[in-house]
C-alpha positions as CSV (number, residue, x, y, z in Angstrom):
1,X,-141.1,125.3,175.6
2,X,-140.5,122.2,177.5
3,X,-140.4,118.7,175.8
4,X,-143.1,116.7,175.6
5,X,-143.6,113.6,174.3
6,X,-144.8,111.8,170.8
7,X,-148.4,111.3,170.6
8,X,-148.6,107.9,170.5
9,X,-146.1,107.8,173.5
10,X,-148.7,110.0,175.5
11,X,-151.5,108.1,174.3
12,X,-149.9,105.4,175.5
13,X,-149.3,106.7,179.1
14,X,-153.4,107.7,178.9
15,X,-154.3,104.1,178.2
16,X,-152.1,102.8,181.2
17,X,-153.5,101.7,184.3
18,X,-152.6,104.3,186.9
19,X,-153.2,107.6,188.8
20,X,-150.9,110.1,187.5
21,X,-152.9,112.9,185.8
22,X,-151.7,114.1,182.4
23,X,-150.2,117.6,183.3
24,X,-148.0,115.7,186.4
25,X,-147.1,113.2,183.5
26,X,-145.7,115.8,181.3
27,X,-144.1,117.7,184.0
28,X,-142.3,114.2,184.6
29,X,-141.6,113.4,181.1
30,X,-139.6,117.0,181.2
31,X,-137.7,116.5,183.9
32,X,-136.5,112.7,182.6
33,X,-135.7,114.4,179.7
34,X,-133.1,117.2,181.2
35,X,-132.2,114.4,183.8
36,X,-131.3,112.0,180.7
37,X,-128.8,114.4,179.7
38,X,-126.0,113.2,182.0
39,X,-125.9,109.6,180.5
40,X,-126.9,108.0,183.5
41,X,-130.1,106.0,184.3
42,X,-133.1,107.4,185.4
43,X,-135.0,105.6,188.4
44,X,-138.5,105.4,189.3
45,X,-140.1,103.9,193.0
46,X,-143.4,102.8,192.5
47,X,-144.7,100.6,188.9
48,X,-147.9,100.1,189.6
49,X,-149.1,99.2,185.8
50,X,-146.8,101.4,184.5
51,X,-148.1,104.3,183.5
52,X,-145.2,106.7,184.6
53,X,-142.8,104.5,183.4
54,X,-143.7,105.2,179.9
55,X,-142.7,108.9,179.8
56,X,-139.8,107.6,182.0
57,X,-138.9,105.1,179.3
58,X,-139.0,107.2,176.2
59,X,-137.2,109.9,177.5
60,X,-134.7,107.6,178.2
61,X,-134.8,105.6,175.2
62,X,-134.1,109.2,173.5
63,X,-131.4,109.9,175.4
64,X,-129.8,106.5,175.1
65,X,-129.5,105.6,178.8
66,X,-131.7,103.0,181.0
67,X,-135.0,103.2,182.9
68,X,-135.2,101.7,185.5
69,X,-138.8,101.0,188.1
70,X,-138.4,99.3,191.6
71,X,-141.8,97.4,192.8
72,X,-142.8,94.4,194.6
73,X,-145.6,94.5,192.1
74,X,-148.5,93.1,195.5
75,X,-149.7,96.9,195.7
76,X,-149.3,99.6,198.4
77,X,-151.8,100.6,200.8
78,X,-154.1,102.1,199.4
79,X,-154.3,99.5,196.6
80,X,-155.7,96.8,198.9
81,X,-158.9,95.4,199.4
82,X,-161.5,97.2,200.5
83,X,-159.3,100.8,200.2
84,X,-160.4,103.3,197.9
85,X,-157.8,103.2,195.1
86,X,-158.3,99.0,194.7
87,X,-158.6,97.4,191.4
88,X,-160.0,94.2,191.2
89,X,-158.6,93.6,187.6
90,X,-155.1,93.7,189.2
91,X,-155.5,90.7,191.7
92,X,-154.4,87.3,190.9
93,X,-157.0,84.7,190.4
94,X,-155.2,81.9,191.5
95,X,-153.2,83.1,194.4
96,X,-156.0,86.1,195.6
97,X,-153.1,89.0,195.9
98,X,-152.6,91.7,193.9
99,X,-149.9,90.9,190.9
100,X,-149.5,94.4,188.8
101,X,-146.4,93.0,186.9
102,X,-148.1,91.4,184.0
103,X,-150.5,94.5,183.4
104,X,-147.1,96.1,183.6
105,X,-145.4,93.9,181.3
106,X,-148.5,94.5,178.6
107,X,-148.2,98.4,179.3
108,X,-144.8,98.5,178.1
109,X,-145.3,95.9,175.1
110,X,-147.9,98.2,174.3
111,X,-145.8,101.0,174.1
112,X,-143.4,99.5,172.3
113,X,-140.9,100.2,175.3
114,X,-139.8,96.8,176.4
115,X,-136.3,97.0,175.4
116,X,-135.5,100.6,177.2
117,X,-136.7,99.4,181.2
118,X,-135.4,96.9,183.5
119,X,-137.6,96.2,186.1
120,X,-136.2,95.7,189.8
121,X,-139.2,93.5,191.1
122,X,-138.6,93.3,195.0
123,X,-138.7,95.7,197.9
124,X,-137.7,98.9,198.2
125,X,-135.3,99.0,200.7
126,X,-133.7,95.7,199.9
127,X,-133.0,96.8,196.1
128,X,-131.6,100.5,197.4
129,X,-129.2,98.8,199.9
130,X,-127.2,97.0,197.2
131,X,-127.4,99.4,194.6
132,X,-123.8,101.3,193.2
133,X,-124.6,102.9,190.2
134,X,-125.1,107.0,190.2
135,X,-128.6,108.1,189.0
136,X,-129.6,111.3,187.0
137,X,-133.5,110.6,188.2
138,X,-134.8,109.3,191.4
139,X,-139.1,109.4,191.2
140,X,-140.5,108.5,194.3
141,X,-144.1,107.4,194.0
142,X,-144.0,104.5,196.2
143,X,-146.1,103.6,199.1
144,X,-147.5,106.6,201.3
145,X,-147.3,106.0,204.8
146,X,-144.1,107.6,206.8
147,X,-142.2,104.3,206.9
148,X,-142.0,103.3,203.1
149,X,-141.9,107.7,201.5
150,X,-138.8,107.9,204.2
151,X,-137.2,104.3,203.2
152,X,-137.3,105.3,199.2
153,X,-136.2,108.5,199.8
154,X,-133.1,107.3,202.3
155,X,-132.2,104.4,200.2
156,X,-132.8,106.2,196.7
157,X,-131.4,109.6,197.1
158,X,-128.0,109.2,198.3
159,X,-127.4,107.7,194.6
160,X,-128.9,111.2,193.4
161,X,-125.4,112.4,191.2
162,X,-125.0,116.3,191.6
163,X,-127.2,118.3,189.2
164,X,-129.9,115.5,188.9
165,X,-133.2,115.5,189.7
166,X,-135.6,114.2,192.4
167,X,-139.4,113.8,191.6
168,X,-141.8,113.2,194.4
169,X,-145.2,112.7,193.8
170,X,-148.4,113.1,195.5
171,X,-147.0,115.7,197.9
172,X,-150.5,117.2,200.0
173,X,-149.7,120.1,202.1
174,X,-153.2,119.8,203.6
175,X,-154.1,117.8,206.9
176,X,-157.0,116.2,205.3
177,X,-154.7,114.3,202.8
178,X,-152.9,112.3,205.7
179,X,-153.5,109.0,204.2
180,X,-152.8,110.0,200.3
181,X,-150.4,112.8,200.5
182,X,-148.9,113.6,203.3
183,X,-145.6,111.6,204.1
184,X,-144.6,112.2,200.4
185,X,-145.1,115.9,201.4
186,X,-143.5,115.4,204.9
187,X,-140.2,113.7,202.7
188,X,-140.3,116.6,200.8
189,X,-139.8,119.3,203.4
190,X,-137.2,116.8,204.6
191,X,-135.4,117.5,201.5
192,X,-135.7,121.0,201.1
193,X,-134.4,121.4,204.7
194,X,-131.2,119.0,204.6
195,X,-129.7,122.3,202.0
196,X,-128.7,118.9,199.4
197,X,-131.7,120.3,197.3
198,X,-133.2,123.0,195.6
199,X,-136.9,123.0,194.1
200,X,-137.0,123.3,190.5
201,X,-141.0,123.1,189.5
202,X,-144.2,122.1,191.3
203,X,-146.9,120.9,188.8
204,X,-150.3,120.0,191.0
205,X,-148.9,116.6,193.7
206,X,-145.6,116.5,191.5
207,X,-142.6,118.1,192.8
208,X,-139.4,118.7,191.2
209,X,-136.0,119.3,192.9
210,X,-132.4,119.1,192.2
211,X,-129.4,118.2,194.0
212,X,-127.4,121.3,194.3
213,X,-125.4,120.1,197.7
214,X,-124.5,117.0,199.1
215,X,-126.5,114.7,202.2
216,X,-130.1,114.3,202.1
């Protein structure tokens, strides 16, 4: 049987804001739990409110290592204005942007989790391109055009230590999912065909690999 979390910890996750649906969330909270067994940090792209980050958190608050979630915290596409997957309840009032990172910061004082993350509040890129430390989990589930599923995977993976895991979600092999699903799914091909990775499970959008080679 795979782990799964504490009630209260999934409960938690439920109450989050977010997208992730609750058999992708357990799927995750497995592989952050095998992943936390190398005593590195596990690494998330993509906050939003947080939801994610609380399996991410208490797997690796059980395994004694850090979680760690990269966001600029102003929203990705699809999150915008007028888009499908807006939430009015995320946009500051004073400035007129979206601001996720105090519904984040609740999420997690919520959850009782506050001490096991350290969020990485900037872009992408800019964080990946300074960062040293080996990972045992990369989870991309960043923005979903080409430009920003290739930019997390490029700057995130390389830090991927042998034997750990990369999660990408909201991979859509169909056509029709161009604007939700398909660079994610395009990044994962990428990964399957570069020979550094093998697929462990596929749970719905959610796709689990491991590094078995080096490159990306």
């Amino acid at each position: 049987m795979p782990p799964t979390p504490k009630p209260e910890i999934l409960a938690a996750f439920e109450a989050a804001k977010g997208f992730m649906p609750v058999d992708e969330g357990l799927a995750l909270y497995a592989a952050a739990v095998e992943a936390g067994r190398f005593g590195l940090p596990l690494l998330e792209v993509g906050t939003y409110c947080g939801r994610s980050t609380v399996l991410l958190a208490d797997a690796a608050r059980e395994a004694g290592v850090c979680a760690l979630t990269v966001d600029h915290h102003r929203g990705s596409e699809e999150q915008q204005p007028g888009w499908e997957y807006h939430d009015p309840e995320t946009v500051d009032p004073e400035l007129g942007v979206m601001d996720t990172l105090p519904t984040f910061r609740r999420t997690l004082h919520r959850a009782g989790l506050e001490d096991h993350v350290v969020a990485l509040v900037g872009r992408s890129p800019q964080i990946a391109a300074i960062w040293r430390t080996p990972l045992g989990l990369v989870f991309i589930d960043g923005g979903h055009t080409d430009e920003h599923a290739t930019a997390d995977y490029e700057g995130w993976a390389p830090h991927l230590a042998e034997g750990g895991l990369l999660a990408i979600h909201d991979v859509f092999p169909d056509p029709q999912d161009e604007f939700t699903g398909q660079a994610p799914y395009r990044v994962y091909l990428r990964a399957l065909a570069s020979g550094a990775f093998t697929e462990v499970s596929a749970t719905d959008s959610l796709r689990v690999l491991r590094r078995t080679g080096p490159g990306i």
